[in-house]
PDB file of C-alpha atoms in Angstrom:
ATOM      1  CA  MET S   1       6.214 -45.706   1.964  1.00  0.00           C
ATOM      2  CA  MET S   2       8.130 -45.720   5.244  1.00  0.00           C
ATOM      3  CA  LYS S   3      11.188 -44.425   3.429  1.00  0.00           C
ATOM      4  CA  ARG S   4       9.186 -41.530   1.981  1.00  0.00           C
ATOM      5  CA  PHE S   5       7.838 -40.625   5.434  1.00  0.00           C
ATOM      6  CA  ALA S   6      11.342 -40.817   6.870  1.00  0.00           C
ATOM      7  CA  LEU S   7      12.670 -38.440   4.218  1.00  0.00           C
ATOM      8  CA  THR S   8       9.735 -36.089   4.739  1.00  0.00           C
ATOM      9  CA  GLY S   9      10.397 -36.114   8.477  1.00  0.00           C
ATOM     10  CA  LEU S  10      14.077 -35.354   7.948  1.00  0.00           C
ATOM     11  CA  ALA S  11      13.188 -32.475   5.627  1.00  0.00           C
ATOM     12  CA  ALA S  12      10.795 -31.070   8.228  1.00  0.00           C
ATOM     13  CA  LEU S  13      13.455 -31.337  10.926  1.00  0.00           C
ATOM     14  CA  ALA S  14      15.931 -29.537   8.660  1.00  0.00           C
ATOM     15  CA  LEU S  15      13.460 -26.710   8.075  1.00  0.00           C
ATOM     16  CA  MET S  16      12.793 -26.420  11.799  1.00  0.00           C
ATOM     17  CA  ALA S  17      16.508 -26.306  12.530  1.00  0.00           C
ATOM     18  CA  SER S  18      16.991 -23.627   9.863  1.00  0.00           C
ATOM     19  CA  ALA S  19      14.144 -21.571  11.338  1.00  0.00           C
ATOM     20  CA  ALA S  20      15.663 -21.920  14.799  1.00  0.00           C
ATOM     21  CA  VAL S  21      19.021 -20.665  13.517  1.00  0.00           C
ATOM     22  CA  ALA S  22      17.289 -17.737  11.816  1.00  0.00           C
ATOM     23  CA  ALA S  23      15.384 -16.928  15.025  1.00  0.00           C
ATOM     24  CA  ASP S  24      18.621 -17.005  17.027  1.00  0.00           C
ATOM     25  CA  GLU S  25      20.322 -14.654  14.563  1.00  0.00           C
ATOM     26  CA  SER S  26      17.303 -12.361  14.558  1.00  0.00           C
ATOM     27  CA  ALA S  27      17.476 -12.135  18.352  1.00  0.00           C
ATOM     28  CA  THR S  28      21.230 -11.454  18.163  1.00  0.00           C
ATOM     29  CA  ILE S  29      20.707  -8.684  15.635  1.00  0.00           C
ATOM     30  CA  ARG S  30      17.898  -7.090  17.645  1.00  0.00           C
ATOM     31  CA  ALA S  31      20.042  -7.136  20.794  1.00  0.00           C
ATOM     32  CA  ALA S  32      23.017  -5.591  18.976  1.00  0.00           C
ATOM     33  CA  LEU S  33      20.898  -2.817  17.461  1.00  0.00           C
ATOM     34  CA  ALA S  34      19.241  -2.092  20.816  1.00  0.00           C
ATOM     35  CA  LYS S  35      22.655  -1.140  22.185  1.00  0.00           C
ATOM     36  CA  VAL S  36      23.403   1.421  19.467  1.00  0.00           C
ATOM     37  CA  LEU S  37      19.845   2.465  18.517  1.00  0.00           C
ATOM     38  CA  PRO S  38      17.882   2.152  21.770  1.00  0.00           C
ATOM     39  CA  ASP S  39      15.064   4.428  20.587  1.00  0.00           C
ATOM     40  CA  PHE S  40      14.335   2.430  17.442  1.00  0.00           C
ATOM     41  CA  LYS S  41      12.815  -1.044  17.475  1.00  0.00           C
ATOM     42  CA  PRO S  42      13.057  -3.188  14.298  1.00  0.00           C
ATOM     43  CA  THR S  43       9.683  -3.947  12.770  1.00  0.00           C
ATOM     44  CA  SER S  44      11.122  -6.955  10.942  1.00  0.00           C
ATOM     45  CA  VAL S  45      14.340  -8.935  10.605  1.00  0.00           C
ATOM     46  CA  LYS S  46      14.515 -11.368   7.703  1.00  0.00           C
ATOM     47  CA  ALA S  47      17.102 -13.315   5.754  1.00  0.00           C
ATOM     48  CA  THR S  48      18.328 -12.070   2.377  1.00  0.00           C
ATOM     49  CA  PRO S  49      19.497 -14.155  -0.605  1.00  0.00           C
ATOM     50  CA  MET S  50      23.032 -13.598   0.724  1.00  0.00           C
ATOM     51  CA  GLU S  51      23.974 -16.171   3.356  1.00  0.00           C
ATOM     52  CA  GLY S  52      24.548 -14.625   6.767  1.00  0.00           C
ATOM     53  CA  LEU S  53      23.121 -11.217   5.800  1.00  0.00           C
ATOM     54  CA  TYR S  54      19.791  -9.996   7.195  1.00  0.00           C
ATOM     55  CA  GLU S  55      17.450  -7.207   6.120  1.00  0.00           C
ATOM     56  CA  VAL S  56      16.342  -5.084   9.066  1.00  0.00           C
ATOM     57  CA  GLU S  57      13.357  -2.783   8.676  1.00  0.00           C
ATOM     58  CA  ILE S  58      12.792   0.052  11.131  1.00  0.00           C
ATOM     59  CA  GLY S  59       9.659   1.840   9.961  1.00  0.00           C
ATOM     60  CA  PRO S  60      10.460   3.286   6.519  1.00  0.00           C
ATOM     61  CA  GLN S  61      14.202   2.703   6.920  1.00  0.00           C
ATOM     62  CA  VAL S  62      16.112  -0.408   5.865  1.00  0.00           C
ATOM     63  CA  MET S  63      19.588  -1.578   6.800  1.00  0.00           C
ATOM     64  CA  PHE S  64      21.493  -4.811   6.376  1.00  0.00           C
ATOM     65  CA  VAL S  65      23.217  -6.544   9.290  1.00  0.00           C
ATOM     66  CA  THR S  66      25.319  -9.703   9.523  1.00  0.00           C
ATOM     67  CA  GLY S  67      23.880 -12.611  11.468  1.00  0.00           C
ATOM     68  CA  ASP S  68      26.329 -12.148  14.335  1.00  0.00           C
ATOM     69  CA  GLY S  69      25.083  -8.585  14.811  1.00  0.00           C
ATOM     70  CA  ARG S  70      28.541  -7.114  14.359  1.00  0.00           C
ATOM     71  CA  TYR S  71      28.536  -5.526  10.914  1.00  0.00           C
ATOM     72  CA  LEU S  72      25.994  -3.113   9.455  1.00  0.00           C
ATOM     73  CA  ILE S  73      25.973  -2.419   5.720  1.00  0.00           C
ATOM     74  CA  ASP S  74      24.611   0.944   4.626  1.00  0.00           C
ATOM     75  CA  GLY S  75      24.561   1.408   0.866  1.00  0.00           C
ATOM     76  CA  ALA S  76      23.891  -0.318  -2.433  1.00  0.00           C
ATOM     77  CA  ILE S  77      23.874  -4.115  -2.622  1.00  0.00           C
ATOM     78  CA  ILE S  78      23.889  -5.170  -6.272  1.00  0.00           C
ATOM     79  CA  ASP S  79      22.861  -8.588  -7.593  1.00  0.00           C
ATOM     80  CA  LEU S  80      25.392  -8.924 -10.426  1.00  0.00           C
ATOM     81  CA  GLU S  81      23.232 -11.462 -12.258  1.00  0.00           C
ATOM     82  CA  SER S  82      20.021  -9.441 -12.325  1.00  0.00           C
ATOM     83  CA  ARG S  83      21.815  -6.057 -12.025  1.00  0.00           C
ATOM     84  CA  GLU S  84      19.222  -5.097  -9.408  1.00  0.00           C
ATOM     85  CA  ASN S  85      19.906  -3.049  -6.293  1.00  0.00           C
ATOM     86  CA  ILE S  86      18.565  -5.257  -3.494  1.00  0.00           C
ATOM     87  CA  ALA S  87      18.916  -2.474  -0.928  1.00  0.00           C
ATOM     88  CA  GLU S  88      16.966   0.015  -3.042  1.00  0.00           C
ATOM     89  CA  GLN S  89      14.144  -2.464  -3.610  1.00  0.00           C
ATOM     90  CA  ALA S  90      13.913  -3.185   0.112  1.00  0.00           C
ATOM     91  CA  GLN S  91      13.853   0.536   0.894  1.00  0.00           C
ATOM     92  CA  ALA S  92      11.028   1.098  -1.593  1.00  0.00           C
ATOM     93  CA  ARG S  93       8.945  -1.680  -0.024  1.00  0.00           C
ATOM     94  CA  ALA S  94       9.510  -0.211   3.449  1.00  0.00           C
ATOM     95  CA  ARG S  95       8.401   3.255   2.301  1.00  0.00           C
ATOM     96  CA  LEU S  96       5.177   1.883   0.864  1.00  0.00           C
ATOM     97  CA  ARG S  97       4.377  -0.162   3.959  1.00  0.00           C
ATOM     98  CA  SER S  98       4.897   2.850   6.210  1.00  0.00           C
ATOM     99  CA  ILE S  99       2.747   5.094   4.024  1.00  0.00           C
ATOM    100  CA  GLU S 100      -0.054   2.543   3.756  1.00  0.00           C
ATOM    101  CA  GLN S 101      -0.065   2.226   7.549  1.00  0.00           C
ATOM    102  CA  VAL S 102      -0.971   5.932   7.719  1.00  0.00           C
ATOM    103  CA  GLY S 103      -4.009   5.253   5.527  1.00  0.00           C
ATOM    104  CA  GLU S 104      -5.684   7.356   2.840  1.00  0.00           C
ATOM    105  CA  GLU S 105      -8.272   8.482   5.377  1.00  0.00           C
ATOM    106  CA  ASN S 106      -5.431  10.473   6.966  1.00  0.00           C
ATOM    107  CA  MET S 107      -4.364  12.164   3.729  1.00  0.00           C
ATOM    108  CA  VAL S 108      -5.809  14.820   1.440  1.00  0.00           C
ATOM    109  CA  VAL S 109      -6.557  12.910  -1.758  1.00  0.00           C
ATOM    110  CA  PHE S 110      -7.196  14.216  -5.267  1.00  0.00           C
ATOM    111  CA  GLU S 111      -8.336  11.079  -7.049  1.00  0.00           C
ATOM    112  CA  ALA S 112      -8.111  10.629 -10.814  1.00  0.00           C
ATOM    113  CA  PRO S 113     -11.399   9.807 -12.613  1.00  0.00           C
ATOM    114  CA  SER S 114      -9.752   6.694 -14.104  1.00  0.00           C
ATOM    115  CA  PRO S 115      -6.764   6.036 -11.844  1.00  0.00           C
ATOM    116  CA  GLU S 116      -3.824   4.103 -13.247  1.00  0.00           C
ATOM    117  CA  HIS S 117      -1.242   5.187 -10.686  1.00  0.00           C
ATOM    118  CA  THR S 118      -1.219   6.702  -7.206  1.00  0.00           C
ATOM    119  CA  ILE S 119       1.525   8.967  -5.920  1.00  0.00           C
ATOM    120  CA  THR S 120       2.031  10.226  -2.380  1.00  0.00           C
ATOM    121  CA  VAL S 121       3.391  13.750  -2.155  1.00  0.00           C
ATOM    122  CA  PHE S 122       4.967  15.213   0.985  1.00  0.00           C
ATOM    123  CA  THR S 123       4.079  18.874   0.659  1.00  0.00           C
ATOM    124  CA  ASP S 124       4.650  22.238   2.316  1.00  0.00           C
ATOM    125  CA  ILE S 125       1.814  24.767   1.848  1.00  0.00           C
ATOM    126  CA  ASP S 126       4.284  27.637   1.340  1.00  0.00           C
ATOM    127  CA  CYS S 127       6.748  25.778  -0.916  1.00  0.00           C
ATOM    128  CA  GLY S 128       6.946  27.357  -4.390  1.00  0.00           C
ATOM    129  CA  TYR S 129       7.402  24.114  -6.313  1.00  0.00           C
ATOM    130  CA  CYS S 130       4.675  22.454  -4.224  1.00  0.00           C
ATOM    131  CA  ARG S 131       2.340  25.201  -5.377  1.00  0.00           C
ATOM    132  CA  LYS S 132       3.458  24.724  -8.971  1.00  0.00           C
ATOM    133  CA  LEU S 133       2.684  21.017  -8.692  1.00  0.00           C
ATOM    134  CA  HIS S 134      -0.779  21.716  -7.296  1.00  0.00           C
ATOM    135  CA  GLU S 135      -1.550  24.227 -10.030  1.00  0.00           C
ATOM    136  CA  GLN S 136      -1.465  21.215 -12.377  1.00  0.00           C
ATOM    137  CA  ILE S 137      -3.435  18.833 -10.163  1.00  0.00           C
ATOM    138  CA  GLN S 138      -6.099  18.452 -12.857  1.00  0.00           C
ATOM    139  CA  ALA S 139      -3.425  17.531 -15.421  1.00  0.00           C
ATOM    140  CA  TYR S 140      -2.076  14.802 -13.110  1.00  0.00           C
ATOM    141  CA  ASN S 141      -5.592  13.465 -12.584  1.00  0.00           C
ATOM    142  CA  ASP S 142      -6.325  13.585 -16.329  1.00  0.00           C
ATOM    143  CA  ALA S 143      -3.158  11.527 -16.881  1.00  0.00           C
ATOM    144  CA  GLY S 144      -4.597   8.822 -14.607  1.00  0.00           C
ATOM    145  CA  ILE S 145      -2.519   9.831 -11.590  1.00  0.00           C
ATOM    146  CA  SER S 146      -4.236  10.087  -8.208  1.00  0.00           C
ATOM    147  CA  VAL S 147      -2.409  12.413  -5.818  1.00  0.00           C
ATOM    148  CA  ARG S 148      -2.344  11.786  -2.069  1.00  0.00           C
ATOM    149  CA  TYR S 149      -0.972  14.668  -0.012  1.00  0.00           C
ATOM    150  CA  MET S 150       0.872  14.272   3.271  1.00  0.00           C
ATOM    151  CA  PHE S 151       2.002  17.376   5.138  1.00  0.00           C
ATOM    152  CA  TYR S 152       5.675  18.204   5.559  1.00  0.00           C
ATOM    153  CA  PRO S 153       5.997  21.801   6.842  1.00  0.00           C
ATOM    154  CA  ARG S 154       9.752  22.159   6.574  1.00  0.00           C
ATOM    155  CA  ALA S 155      10.090  24.875   9.217  1.00  0.00           C
ATOM    156  CA  GLY S 156       8.579  22.662  11.893  1.00  0.00           C
ATOM    157  CA  ALA S 157       5.712  22.845  14.359  1.00  0.00           C
ATOM    158  CA  ASP S 158       6.075  26.531  15.241  1.00  0.00           C
ATOM    159  CA  SER S 159       5.736  27.849  11.722  1.00  0.00           C
ATOM    160  CA  PRO S 160       3.019  29.479   9.589  1.00  0.00           C
ATOM    161  CA  ALA S 161       3.210  26.551   7.145  1.00  0.00           C
ATOM    162  CA  TYR S 162       2.446  24.110   9.958  1.00  0.00           C
ATOM    163  CA  ASP S 163      -0.541  26.168  11.103  1.00  0.00           C
ATOM    164  CA  LYS S 164      -1.813  26.328   7.520  1.00  0.00           C
ATOM    165  CA  ALA S 165      -1.493  22.552   7.183  1.00  0.00           C
ATOM    166  CA  VAL S 166      -3.587  22.069  10.335  1.00  0.00           C
ATOM    167  CA  SER S 167      -6.173  24.570   9.085  1.00  0.00           C
ATOM    168  CA  VAL S 168      -6.421  22.742   5.749  1.00  0.00           C
ATOM    169  CA  TRP S 169      -6.982  19.451   7.543  1.00  0.00           C
ATOM    170  CA  CYS S 170      -9.610  20.922   9.852  1.00  0.00           C
ATOM    171  CA  ALA S 171     -11.528  22.630   7.026  1.00  0.00           C
ATOM    172  CA  ASP S 172     -14.984  21.431   6.043  1.00  0.00           C
ATOM    173  CA  ASP S 173     -13.700  20.809   2.490  1.00  0.00           C
ATOM    174  CA  ARG S 174     -10.040  19.798   2.649  1.00  0.00           C
ATOM    175  CA  GLN S 175      -9.517  19.730  -1.108  1.00  0.00           C
ATOM    176  CA  GLU S 176     -10.883  23.248  -1.539  1.00  0.00           C
ATOM    177  CA  ALA S 177      -8.864  24.494   1.439  1.00  0.00           C
ATOM    178  CA  MET S 178      -5.690  22.916   0.071  1.00  0.00           C
ATOM    179  CA  THR S 179      -6.230  24.542  -3.334  1.00  0.00           C
ATOM    180  CA  ARG S 180      -6.939  27.941  -1.819  1.00  0.00           C
ATOM    181  CA  ALA S 181      -3.991  27.771   0.583  1.00  0.00           C
ATOM    182  CA  LYS S 182      -1.601  26.755  -2.184  1.00  0.00           C
ATOM    183  CA  ALA S 183      -2.877  29.655  -4.277  1.00  0.00           C
ATOM    184  CA  GLY S 184      -1.734  31.981  -1.500  1.00  0.00           C
ATOM    185  CA  GLU S 185      -5.198  32.745  -0.162  1.00  0.00           C
ATOM    186  CA  ASN S 186      -5.828  33.136   3.536  1.00  0.00           C
ATOM    187  CA  ILE S 187      -8.047  30.356   4.809  1.00  0.00           C
ATOM    188  CA  PRO S 188      -9.819  30.358   8.186  1.00  0.00           C
ATOM    189  CA  LYS S 189      -7.485  29.304  10.968  1.00  0.00           C
ATOM    190  CA  ARG S 190      -8.749  26.154  12.634  1.00  0.00           C
ATOM    191  CA  GLN S 191      -7.665  23.580  15.182  1.00  0.00           C
ATOM    192  CA  CYS S 192      -8.732  19.945  15.500  1.00  0.00           C
ATOM    193  CA  ALA S 193      -7.238  16.491  15.874  1.00  0.00           C
ATOM    194  CA  ASN S 194      -4.908  16.148  12.888  1.00  0.00           C
ATOM    195  CA  PRO S 195      -2.148  13.954  11.386  1.00  0.00           C
ATOM    196  CA  VAL S 196       0.309  16.754  10.532  1.00  0.00           C
ATOM    197  CA  ALA S 197       2.898  15.833  13.189  1.00  0.00           C
ATOM    198  CA  GLU S 198       2.692  12.154  12.206  1.00  0.00           C
ATOM    199  CA  HIS S 199       3.178  13.019   8.529  1.00  0.00           C
ATOM    200  CA  ARG S 200       6.198  15.180   9.273  1.00  0.00           C
ATOM    201  CA  GLN S 201       7.771  12.568  11.523  1.00  0.00           C
ATOM    202  CA  LEU S 202       7.412   9.912   8.828  1.00  0.00           C
ATOM    203  CA  GLY S 203       8.952  12.277   6.296  1.00  0.00           C
ATOM    204  CA  GLU S 204      11.933  12.855   8.577  1.00  0.00           C
ATOM    205  CA  LEU S 205      12.420   9.096   9.016  1.00  0.00           C
ATOM    206  CA  MET S 206      12.405   8.752   5.234  1.00  0.00           C
ATOM    207  CA  GLY S 207      15.164  11.334   5.026  1.00  0.00           C
ATOM    208  CA  ILE S 208      13.083  13.989   3.287  1.00  0.00           C
ATOM    209  CA  ARG S 209      14.773  17.371   3.345  1.00  0.00           C
ATOM    210  CA  GLY S 210      12.979  19.260   0.590  1.00  0.00           C
ATOM    211  CA  THR S 211       9.498  19.472  -0.855  1.00  0.00           C
ATOM    212  CA  PRO S 212       7.713  18.325  -2.830  1.00  0.00           C
ATOM    213  CA  ALA S 213       8.920  14.771  -2.265  1.00  0.00           C
ATOM    214  CA  ILE S 214       7.035  12.291  -4.458  1.00  0.00           C
ATOM    215  CA  VAL S 215       6.722   8.617  -3.581  1.00  0.00           C
ATOM    216  CA  LEU S 216       5.693   6.560  -6.605  1.00  0.00           C
ATOM    217  CA  ASP S 217       3.380   3.568  -6.337  1.00  0.00           C
ATOM    218  CA  SER S 218       6.496   1.397  -6.652  1.00  0.00           C
ATOM    219  CA  GLY S 219       7.882   2.947  -3.450  1.00  0.00           C
ATOM    220  CA  ASP S 220      10.638   4.801  -5.319  1.00  0.00           C
ATOM    221  CA  MET S 221      11.059   8.403  -4.198  1.00  0.00           C
ATOM    222  CA  VAL S 222      11.494  11.319  -6.596  1.00  0.00           C
ATOM    223  CA  PRO S 223      12.629  14.624  -5.090  1.00  0.00           C
ATOM    224  CA  GLY S 224      11.211  17.856  -6.421  1.00  0.00           C
ATOM    225  CA  TYR S 225       8.578  18.924  -8.918  1.00  0.00           C
ATOM    226  CA  VAL S 226       7.952  16.726 -11.969  1.00  0.00           C
ATOM    227  CA  GLU S 227       5.520  17.897 -14.644  1.00  0.00           C
ATOM    228  CA  PRO S 228       2.541  15.621 -15.374  1.00  0.00           C
ATOM    229  CA  LYS S 229       3.573  14.007 -18.679  1.00  0.00           C
ATOM    230  CA  ARG S 230       7.083  13.262 -17.465  1.00  0.00           C
ATOM    231  CA  LEU S 231       5.754  11.858 -14.195  1.00  0.00           C
ATOM    232  CA  ALA S 232       3.334   9.604 -16.102  1.00  0.00           C
ATOM    233  CA  GLY S 233       6.313   8.289 -18.067  1.00  0.00           C
ATOM    234  CA  LEU S 234       8.310   7.671 -14.883  1.00  0.00           C
ATOM    235  CA  LEU S 235       5.381   5.770 -13.386  1.00  0.00           C
ATOM    236  CA  GLU S 236       5.006   3.571 -16.465  1.00  0.00           C
ATOM    237  CA  GLN S 237       8.745   2.930 -16.543  1.00  0.00           C
ATOM    238  CA  SER S 238       8.732   2.026 -12.840  1.00  0.00           C
ATOM    239  CA  ALA S 239       5.717  -0.278 -13.281  1.00  0.00           C
ATOM    240  CA  SER S 240       7.344  -2.172 -16.173  1.00  0.00           C
ATOM    241  CA  ALA S 241      10.550  -2.616 -14.159  1.00  0.00           C
ATOM    242  CA  ASN S 242       8.683  -4.141 -11.223  1.00  0.00           C
TER     243      ASN S 242
END
């Protein structure tokens, strides 16, 4: 019995020592990044399956840094046994976490009657392919796909598309206003507290340059318009892979 307790105690000490080493390396990494990226604070620093390599999450962005804080790896990291891209998986998880932190209450949602998947679409009111996507909103919903819209007026804050996004958000019926605006109708111009700037900032951090930008419920991002049946297939394929 004493021997078992002794071994358990040694195991606990080993775990504590390992945690202390990890904490030291996390602090080293944070200090190193603060020197080169002073405006961005890591939301998490955690060990990867590769010894000495740490996954650093800054909002929706992910990078990999060595424990001594000297080397940063930006690109694919492939597990040759599973053939999986560890970096891509980490990036997908970070996107989802950042989007969920915004909350559906801060999005314009077109929910499917029997939802099987949920996509988040960064949209520009005046974007042609965004309008084409919205013309088929019922087809997406009928395919079991709920659509959550976040605003990404590409021309920035001082643009008609930005003003339209704010007016859609401030409308009494946001879904109706979104549909009318995307059909090219003039909707009443309104002002109120709104999440448009927050949406656009998150999109920029994700590296979005064009719209629509579709984030699947796996966290994978698909640029551009995808018709409903093909998107349903992509969602099923993504779900079976994860």
